[in-house]
mmCIF file of C-alpha atoms in Angstrom:
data_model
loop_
_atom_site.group_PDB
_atom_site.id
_atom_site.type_symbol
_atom_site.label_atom_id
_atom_site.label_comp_id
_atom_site.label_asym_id
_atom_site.label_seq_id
_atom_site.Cartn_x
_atom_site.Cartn_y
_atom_site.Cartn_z
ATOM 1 C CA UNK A 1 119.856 51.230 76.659
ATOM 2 C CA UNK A 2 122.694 53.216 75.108
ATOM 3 C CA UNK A 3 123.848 56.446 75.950
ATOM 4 C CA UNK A 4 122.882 57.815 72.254
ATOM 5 C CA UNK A 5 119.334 56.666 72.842
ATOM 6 C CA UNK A 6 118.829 58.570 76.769
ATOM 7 C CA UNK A 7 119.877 61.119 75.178
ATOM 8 C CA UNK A 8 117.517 61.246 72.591
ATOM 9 C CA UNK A 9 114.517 60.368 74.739
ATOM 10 C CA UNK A 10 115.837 63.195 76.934
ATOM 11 C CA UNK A 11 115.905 66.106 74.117
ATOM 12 C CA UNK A 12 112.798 64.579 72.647
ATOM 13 C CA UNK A 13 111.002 64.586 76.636
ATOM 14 C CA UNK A 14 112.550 68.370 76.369
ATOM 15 C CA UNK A 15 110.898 69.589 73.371
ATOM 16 C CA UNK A 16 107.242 67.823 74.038
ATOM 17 C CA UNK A 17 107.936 69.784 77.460
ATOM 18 C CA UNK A 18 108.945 72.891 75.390
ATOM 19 C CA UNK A 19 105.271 72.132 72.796
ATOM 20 C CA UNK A 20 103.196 71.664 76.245
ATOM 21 C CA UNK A 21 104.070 74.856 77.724
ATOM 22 C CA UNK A 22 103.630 76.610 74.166
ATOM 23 C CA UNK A 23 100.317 75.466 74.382
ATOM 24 C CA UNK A 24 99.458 76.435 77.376
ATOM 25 C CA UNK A 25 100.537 80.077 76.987
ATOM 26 C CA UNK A 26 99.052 80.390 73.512
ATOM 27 C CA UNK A 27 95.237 79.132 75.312
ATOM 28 C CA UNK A 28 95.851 81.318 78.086
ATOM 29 C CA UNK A 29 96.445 84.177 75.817
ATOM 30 C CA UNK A 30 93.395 83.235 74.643
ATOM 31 C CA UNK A 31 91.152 82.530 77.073
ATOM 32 C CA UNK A 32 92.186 86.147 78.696
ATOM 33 C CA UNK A 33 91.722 88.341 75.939
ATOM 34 C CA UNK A 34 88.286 89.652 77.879
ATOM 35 C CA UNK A 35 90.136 89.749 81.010
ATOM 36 C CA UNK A 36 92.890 92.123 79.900
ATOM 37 C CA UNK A 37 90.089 94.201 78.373
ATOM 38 C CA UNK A 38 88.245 94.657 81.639
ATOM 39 C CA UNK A 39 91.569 94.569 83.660
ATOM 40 C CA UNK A 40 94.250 97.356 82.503
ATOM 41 C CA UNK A 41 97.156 96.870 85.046
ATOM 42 C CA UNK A 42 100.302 96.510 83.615
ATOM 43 C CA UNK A 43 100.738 92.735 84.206
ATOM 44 C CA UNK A 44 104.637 92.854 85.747
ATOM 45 C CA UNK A 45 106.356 88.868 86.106
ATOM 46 C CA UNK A 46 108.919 88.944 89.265
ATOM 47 C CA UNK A 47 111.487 85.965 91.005
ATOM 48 C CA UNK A 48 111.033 86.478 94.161
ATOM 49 C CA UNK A 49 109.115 88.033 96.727
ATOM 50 C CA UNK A 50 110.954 90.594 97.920
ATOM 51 C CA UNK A 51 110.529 92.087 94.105
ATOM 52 C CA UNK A 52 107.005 92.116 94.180
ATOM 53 C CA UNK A 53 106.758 93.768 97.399
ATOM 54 C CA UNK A 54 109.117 96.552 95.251
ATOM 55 C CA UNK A 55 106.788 96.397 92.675
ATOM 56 C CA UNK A 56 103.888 96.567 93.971
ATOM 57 C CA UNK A 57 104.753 99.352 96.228
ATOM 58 C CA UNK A 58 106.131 101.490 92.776
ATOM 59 C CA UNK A 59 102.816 100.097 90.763
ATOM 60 C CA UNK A 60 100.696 100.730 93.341
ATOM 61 C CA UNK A 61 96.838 99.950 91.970
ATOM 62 C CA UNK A 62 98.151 99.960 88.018
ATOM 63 C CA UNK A 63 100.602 96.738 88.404
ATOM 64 C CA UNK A 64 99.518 92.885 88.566
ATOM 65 C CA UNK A 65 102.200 91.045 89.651
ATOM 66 C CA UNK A 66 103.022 87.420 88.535
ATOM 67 C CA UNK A 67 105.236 85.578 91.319
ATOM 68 C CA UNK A 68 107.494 82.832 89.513
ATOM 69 C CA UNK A 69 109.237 81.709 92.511
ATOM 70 C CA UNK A 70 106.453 80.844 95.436
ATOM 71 C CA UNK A 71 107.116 81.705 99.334
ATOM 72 C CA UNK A 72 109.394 78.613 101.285
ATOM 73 C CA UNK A 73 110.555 78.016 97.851
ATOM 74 C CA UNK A 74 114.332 77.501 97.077
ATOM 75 C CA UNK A 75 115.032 80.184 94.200
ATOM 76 C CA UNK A 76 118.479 78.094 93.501
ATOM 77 C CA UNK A 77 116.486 74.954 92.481
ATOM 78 C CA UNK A 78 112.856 75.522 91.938
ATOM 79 C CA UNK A 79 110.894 74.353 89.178
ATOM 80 C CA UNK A 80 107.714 76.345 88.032
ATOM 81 C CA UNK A 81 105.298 74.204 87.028
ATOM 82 C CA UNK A 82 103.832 74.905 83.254
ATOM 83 C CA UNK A 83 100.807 76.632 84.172
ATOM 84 C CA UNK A 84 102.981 79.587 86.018
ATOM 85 C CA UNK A 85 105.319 79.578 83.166
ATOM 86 C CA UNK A 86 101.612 80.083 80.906
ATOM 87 C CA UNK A 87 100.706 83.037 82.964
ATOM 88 C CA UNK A 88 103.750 85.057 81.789
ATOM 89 C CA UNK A 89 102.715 84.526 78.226
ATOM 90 C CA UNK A 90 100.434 87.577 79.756
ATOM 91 C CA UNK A 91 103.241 89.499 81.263
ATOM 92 C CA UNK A 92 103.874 93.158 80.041
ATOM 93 C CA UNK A 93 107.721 93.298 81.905
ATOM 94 C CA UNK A 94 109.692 90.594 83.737
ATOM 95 C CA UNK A 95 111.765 92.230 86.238
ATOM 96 C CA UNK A 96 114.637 89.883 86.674
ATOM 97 C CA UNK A 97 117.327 89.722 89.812
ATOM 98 C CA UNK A 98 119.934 89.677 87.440
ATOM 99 C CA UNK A 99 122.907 88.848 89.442
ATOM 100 C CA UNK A 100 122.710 84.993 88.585
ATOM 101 C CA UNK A 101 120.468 83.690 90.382
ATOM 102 C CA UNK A 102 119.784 79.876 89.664
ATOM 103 C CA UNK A 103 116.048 80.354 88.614
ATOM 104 C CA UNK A 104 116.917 82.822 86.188
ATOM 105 C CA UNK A 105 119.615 80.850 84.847
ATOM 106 C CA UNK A 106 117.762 77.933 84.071
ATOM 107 C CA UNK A 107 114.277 79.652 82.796
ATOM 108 C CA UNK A 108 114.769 83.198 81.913
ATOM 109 C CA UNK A 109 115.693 82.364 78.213
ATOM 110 C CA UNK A 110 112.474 79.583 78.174
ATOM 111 C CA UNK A 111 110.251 82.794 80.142
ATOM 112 C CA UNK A 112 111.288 85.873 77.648
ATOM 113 C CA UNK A 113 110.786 82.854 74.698
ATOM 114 C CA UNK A 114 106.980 82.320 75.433
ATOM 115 C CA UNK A 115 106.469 86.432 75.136
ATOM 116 C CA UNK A 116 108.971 88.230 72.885
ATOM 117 C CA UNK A 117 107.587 91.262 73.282
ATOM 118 C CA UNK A 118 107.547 91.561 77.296
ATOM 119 C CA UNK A 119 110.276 93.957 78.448
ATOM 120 C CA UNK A 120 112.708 92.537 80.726
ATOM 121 C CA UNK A 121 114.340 94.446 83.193
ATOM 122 C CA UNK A 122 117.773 93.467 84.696
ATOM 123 C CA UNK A 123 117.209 94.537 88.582
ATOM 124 C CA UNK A 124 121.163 94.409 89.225
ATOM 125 C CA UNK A 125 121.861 96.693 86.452
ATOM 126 C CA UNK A 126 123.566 99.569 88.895
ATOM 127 C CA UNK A 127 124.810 96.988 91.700
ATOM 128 C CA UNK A 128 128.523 96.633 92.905
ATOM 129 C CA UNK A 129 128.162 92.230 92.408
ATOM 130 C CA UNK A 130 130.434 90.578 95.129
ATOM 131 C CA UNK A 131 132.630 87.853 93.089
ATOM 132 C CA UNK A 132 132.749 84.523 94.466
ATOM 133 C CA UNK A 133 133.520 81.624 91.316
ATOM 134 C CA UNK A 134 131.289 79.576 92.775
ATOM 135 C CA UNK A 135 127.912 77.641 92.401
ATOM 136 C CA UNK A 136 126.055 77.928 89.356
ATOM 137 C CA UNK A 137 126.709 81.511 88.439
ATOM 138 C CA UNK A 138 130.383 81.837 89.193
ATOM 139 C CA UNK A 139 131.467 84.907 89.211
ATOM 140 C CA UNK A 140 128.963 86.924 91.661
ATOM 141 C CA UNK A 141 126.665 86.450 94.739
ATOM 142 C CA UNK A 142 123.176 86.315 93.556
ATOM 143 C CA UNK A 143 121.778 87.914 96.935
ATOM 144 C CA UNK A 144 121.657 91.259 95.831
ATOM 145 C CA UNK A 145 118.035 92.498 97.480
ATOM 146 C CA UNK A 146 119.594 91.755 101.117
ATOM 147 C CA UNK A 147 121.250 95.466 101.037
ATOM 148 C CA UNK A 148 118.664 98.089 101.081
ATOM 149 C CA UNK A 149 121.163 100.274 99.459
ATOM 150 C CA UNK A 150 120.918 97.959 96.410
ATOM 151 C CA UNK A 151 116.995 97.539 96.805
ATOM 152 C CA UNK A 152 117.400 101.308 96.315
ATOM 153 C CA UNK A 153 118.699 100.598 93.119
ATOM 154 C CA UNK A 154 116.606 97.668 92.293
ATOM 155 C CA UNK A 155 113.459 99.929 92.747
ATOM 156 C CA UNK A 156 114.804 102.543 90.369
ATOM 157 C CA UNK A 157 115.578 100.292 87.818
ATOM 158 C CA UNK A 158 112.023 98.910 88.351
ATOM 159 C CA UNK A 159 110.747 102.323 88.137
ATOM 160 C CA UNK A 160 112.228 102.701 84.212
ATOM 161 C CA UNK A 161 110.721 99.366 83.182
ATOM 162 C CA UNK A 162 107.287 100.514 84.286
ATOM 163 C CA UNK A 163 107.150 104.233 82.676
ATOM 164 C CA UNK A 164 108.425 102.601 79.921
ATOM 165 C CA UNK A 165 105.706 100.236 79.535
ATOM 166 C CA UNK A 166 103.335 102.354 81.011
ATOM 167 C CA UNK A 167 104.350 106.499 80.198
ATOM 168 C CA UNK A 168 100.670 107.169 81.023
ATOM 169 C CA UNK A 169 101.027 106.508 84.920
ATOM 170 C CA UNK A 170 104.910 107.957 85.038
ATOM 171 C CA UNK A 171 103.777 110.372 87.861
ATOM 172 C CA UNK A 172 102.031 108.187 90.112
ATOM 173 C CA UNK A 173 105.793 105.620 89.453
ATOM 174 C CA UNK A 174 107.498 108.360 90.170
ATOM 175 C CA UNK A 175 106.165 109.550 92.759
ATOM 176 C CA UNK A 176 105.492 106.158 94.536
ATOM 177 C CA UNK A 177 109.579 104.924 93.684
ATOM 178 C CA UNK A 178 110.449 108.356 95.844
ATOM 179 C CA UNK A 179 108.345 107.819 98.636
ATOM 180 C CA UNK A 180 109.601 104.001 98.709
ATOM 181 C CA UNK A 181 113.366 105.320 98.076
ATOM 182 C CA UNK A 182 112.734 107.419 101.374
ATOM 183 C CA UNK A 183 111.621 104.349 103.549
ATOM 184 C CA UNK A 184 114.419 102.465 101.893
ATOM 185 C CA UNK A 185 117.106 105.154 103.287
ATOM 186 C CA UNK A 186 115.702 105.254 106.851
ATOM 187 C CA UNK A 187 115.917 101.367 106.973
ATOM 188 C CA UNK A 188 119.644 101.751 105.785
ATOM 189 C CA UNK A 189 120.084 104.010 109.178
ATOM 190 C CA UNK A 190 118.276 102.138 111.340
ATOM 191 C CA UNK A 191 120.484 98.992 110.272
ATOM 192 C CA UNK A 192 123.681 100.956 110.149
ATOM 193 C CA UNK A 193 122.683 101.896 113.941
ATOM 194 C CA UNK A 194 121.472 98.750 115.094
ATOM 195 C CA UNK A 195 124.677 96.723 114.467
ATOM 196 C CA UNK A 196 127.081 99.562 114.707
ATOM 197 C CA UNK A 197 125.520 99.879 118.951
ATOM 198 C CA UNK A 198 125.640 95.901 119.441
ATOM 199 C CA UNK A 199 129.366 95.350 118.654
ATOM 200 C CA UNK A 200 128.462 92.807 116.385
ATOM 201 C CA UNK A 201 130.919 91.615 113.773
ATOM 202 C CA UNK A 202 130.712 88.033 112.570
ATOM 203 C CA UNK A 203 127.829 85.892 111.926
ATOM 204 C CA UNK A 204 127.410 82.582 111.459
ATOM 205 C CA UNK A 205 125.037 81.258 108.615
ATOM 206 C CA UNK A 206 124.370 78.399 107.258
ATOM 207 C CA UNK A 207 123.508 79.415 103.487
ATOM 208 C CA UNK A 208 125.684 82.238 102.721
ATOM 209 C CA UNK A 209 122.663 84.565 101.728
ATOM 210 C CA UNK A 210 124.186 87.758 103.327
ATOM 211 C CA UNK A 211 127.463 88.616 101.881
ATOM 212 C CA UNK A 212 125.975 92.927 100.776
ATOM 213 C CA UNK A 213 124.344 93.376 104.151
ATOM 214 C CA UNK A 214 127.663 92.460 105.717
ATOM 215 C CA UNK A 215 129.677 94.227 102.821
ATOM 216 C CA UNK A 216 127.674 97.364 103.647
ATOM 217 C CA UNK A 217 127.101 97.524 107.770
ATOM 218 C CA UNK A 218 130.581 95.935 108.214
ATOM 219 C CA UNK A 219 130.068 92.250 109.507
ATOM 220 C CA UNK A 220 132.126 89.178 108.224
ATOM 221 C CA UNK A 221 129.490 86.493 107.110
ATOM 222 C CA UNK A 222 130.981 82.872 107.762
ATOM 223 C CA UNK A 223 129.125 80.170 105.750
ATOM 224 C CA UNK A 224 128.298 76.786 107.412
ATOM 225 C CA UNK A 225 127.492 75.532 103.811
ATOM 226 C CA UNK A 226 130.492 74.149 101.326
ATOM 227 C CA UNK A 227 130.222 75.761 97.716
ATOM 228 C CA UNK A 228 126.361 75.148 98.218
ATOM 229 C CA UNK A 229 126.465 71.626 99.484
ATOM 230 C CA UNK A 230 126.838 70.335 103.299
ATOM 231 C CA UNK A 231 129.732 70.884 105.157
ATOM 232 C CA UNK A 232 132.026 67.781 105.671
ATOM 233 C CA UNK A 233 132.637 66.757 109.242
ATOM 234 C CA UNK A 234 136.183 68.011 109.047
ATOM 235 C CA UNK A 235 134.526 71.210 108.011
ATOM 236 C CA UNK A 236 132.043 71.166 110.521
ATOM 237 C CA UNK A 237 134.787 70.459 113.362
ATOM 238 C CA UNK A 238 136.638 73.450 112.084
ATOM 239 C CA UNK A 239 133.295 76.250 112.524
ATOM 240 C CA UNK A 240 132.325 74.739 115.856
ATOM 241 C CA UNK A 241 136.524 75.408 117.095
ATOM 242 C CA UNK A 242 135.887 78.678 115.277
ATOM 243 C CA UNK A 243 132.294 79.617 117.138
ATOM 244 C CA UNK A 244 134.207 78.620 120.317
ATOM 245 C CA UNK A 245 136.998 80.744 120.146
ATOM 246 C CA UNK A 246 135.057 83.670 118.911
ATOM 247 C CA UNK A 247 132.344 83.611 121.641
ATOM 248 C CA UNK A 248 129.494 83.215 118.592
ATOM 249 C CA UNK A 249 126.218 81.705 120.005
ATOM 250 C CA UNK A 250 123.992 82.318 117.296
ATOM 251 C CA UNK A 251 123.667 80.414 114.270
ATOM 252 C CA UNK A 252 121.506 81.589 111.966
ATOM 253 C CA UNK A 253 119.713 79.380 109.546
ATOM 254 C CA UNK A 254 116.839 80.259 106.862
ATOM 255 C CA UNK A 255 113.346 78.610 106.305
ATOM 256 C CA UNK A 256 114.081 77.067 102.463
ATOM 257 C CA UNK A 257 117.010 75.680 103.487
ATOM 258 C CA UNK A 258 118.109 72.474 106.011
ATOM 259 C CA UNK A 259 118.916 73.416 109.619
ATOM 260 C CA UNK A 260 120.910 70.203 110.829
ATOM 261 C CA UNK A 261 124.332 71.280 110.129
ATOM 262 C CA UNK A 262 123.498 74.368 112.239
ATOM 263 C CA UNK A 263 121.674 72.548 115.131
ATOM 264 C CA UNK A 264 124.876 70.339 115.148
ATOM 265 C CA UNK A 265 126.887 73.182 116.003
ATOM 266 C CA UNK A 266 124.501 75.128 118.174
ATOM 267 C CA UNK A 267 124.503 71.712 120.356
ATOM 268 C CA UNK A 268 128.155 71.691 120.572
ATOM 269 C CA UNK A 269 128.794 75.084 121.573
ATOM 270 C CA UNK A 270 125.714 75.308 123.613
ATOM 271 C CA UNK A 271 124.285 77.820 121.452
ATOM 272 C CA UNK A 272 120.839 78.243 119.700
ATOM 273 C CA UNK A 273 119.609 78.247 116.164
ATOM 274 C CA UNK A 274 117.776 81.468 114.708
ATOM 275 C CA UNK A 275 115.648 81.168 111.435
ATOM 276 C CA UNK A 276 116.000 84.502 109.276
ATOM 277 C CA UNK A 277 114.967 84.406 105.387
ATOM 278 C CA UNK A 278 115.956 86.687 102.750
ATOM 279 C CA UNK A 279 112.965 85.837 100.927
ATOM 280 C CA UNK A 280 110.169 87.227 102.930
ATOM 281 C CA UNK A 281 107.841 89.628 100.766
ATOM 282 C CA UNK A 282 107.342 92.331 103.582
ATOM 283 C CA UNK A 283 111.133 93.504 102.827
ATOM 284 C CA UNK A 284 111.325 96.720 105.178
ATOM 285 C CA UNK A 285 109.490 95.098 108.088
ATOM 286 C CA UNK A 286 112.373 91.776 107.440
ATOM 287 C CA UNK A 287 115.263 93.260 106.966
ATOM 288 C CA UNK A 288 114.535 95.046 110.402
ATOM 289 C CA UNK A 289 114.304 91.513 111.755
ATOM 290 C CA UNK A 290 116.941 90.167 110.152
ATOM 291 C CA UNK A 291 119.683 93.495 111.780
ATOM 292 C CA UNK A 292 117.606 93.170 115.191
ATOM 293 C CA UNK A 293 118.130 89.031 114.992
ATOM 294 C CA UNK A 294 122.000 89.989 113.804
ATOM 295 C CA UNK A 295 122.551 92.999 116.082
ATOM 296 C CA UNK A 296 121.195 90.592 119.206
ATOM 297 C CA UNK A 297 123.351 87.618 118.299
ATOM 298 C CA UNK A 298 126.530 89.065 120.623
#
């Protein structure tokens, strides 16, 4: 078969994917008129977990939140199946990351296309992005909800989108955003104490997923990964010499991602391997993991 004719099976496999998913979201919009009757939260589409916990905590009993990207998911190369990708047809607001994260990339266009009218709000709109030129966004690290002085600003920008969909609960938003905003600035302190007592200043990960927490506590992050891909053995000679001479023992891996190329160099330096993910929904109670995991790795 030609390369003309792949490629038109492809587009035409795109667009019956495109008509499928129309479908779907046009008999779920249906089939939920009574539901939004009797239900009159403000119906709020999020990424990732760690949003919805903001969400929810701003929303509070007026918000339904829509979770595009699943716990132990990947959010650099999951696909939502159609009937997710239906349920926003519902959405009032789609609070996006916003700093390039793969997902949004690849769907957020398709997503705001099935509901023109749903409000999206860009989450990094406010954030100092960390440049890279690499992966599929170059230009920035994606990993912008690791800092809780940037959730700060991810919650505030959250907080607009929902008076502005919703002006008739803007005192409860408010009011919950501050509260939030508080518990947010403790956890910064706590952190900033935490790794400022151990000594620590280097960690060794394998997915570089912590580039703000280390821009903003003062810790160099060294990547086991390559550009997003496994390290080559050369590479993975070099970080094991490297963990050597710099006493690291640690090496600190994440659930959605593989953990051999960090086992391989725990092994060789006699070290251990220590699973932290910067996906977890409970954000305040994780990110107090994550500095005690970080602040305990010296």
């Amino acid at each position: 078969m030609g390369s003309q004719d792949k490629g038109n099976i492809t587009s035409l496999s795109l667009i019956a994917a495109a008509f499928v998913i129309l479908l779907l979201a046009a008999a779920t919009a249906g089939c939920t008129g009574t539901d939004r009757q009797q239900d009159d939260r403000v119906v709020v589409a999020v990424t990732i977990p760690p949003e919805q916990e903001f969400v929810e905590r701003i929303g509070g009993d007026h918000v339904r939140v829509i979770l595009l990207v699943p716990p132990g998911a990947d959010p650099h190369t999951y696909e939502p199946p159609p009937g997710v990708l239906a349920d926003v047809a519902e959405a009032d607001m789609y609070a996006v990351v916003g700093s390039g994260i793969e997902f949004e990339l690849a769907w957020q266009e398709k997503i705001a296309a099935l509901n023109p009218d749903m409000l999206v709000v860009d989450c990094s709109q406010g954030v100092d992005l960390i440049s890279t030129g690499e992966g599929g966004h170059p230009g920035s690290d994606p990993h912008i909800w690791v800092s809780p002085r940037n959730a700060k600003v991810m919650v505030e920008n959250i907080r607009e989108g929902l008076v502005e969909v919703d002006p008739a609960n803007a005192n409860d938003y408010n009011r919950n955003a501050a509260a939030y905003q508080e518990e947010l600035d403790t956890l910064d302190v706590e952190i900033a104490g935490a790794l400022a007592e151990s000594g620590t200043t280097k960690v060794m990960v394998y997915h570089s997923s912590w580039a703000y927490l280390a821009r903003d506590y003062g810790l160099v992050e060294v990547p086991i990964e390559d550009e997003g891909k496994e390290p080559s053995p050369q590479r993975l000679e070099h970080l094991i010499t490297q963990a050597k001479e710099e006493q690291i023992r640690v090496i600190f891996a994440s659930p959605e991602h593989s953990t051999r190329s960090a086992e391989v160099i725990a092994d060789e330096i006699d070290g251990t391997v220590v699973l932290v993910s910067p996906l977890a929904k409970d954000y305040l109670e994780n990110m107090r993991d994550v500095a005690s995991a970080f602040a305990g790795s010296t």
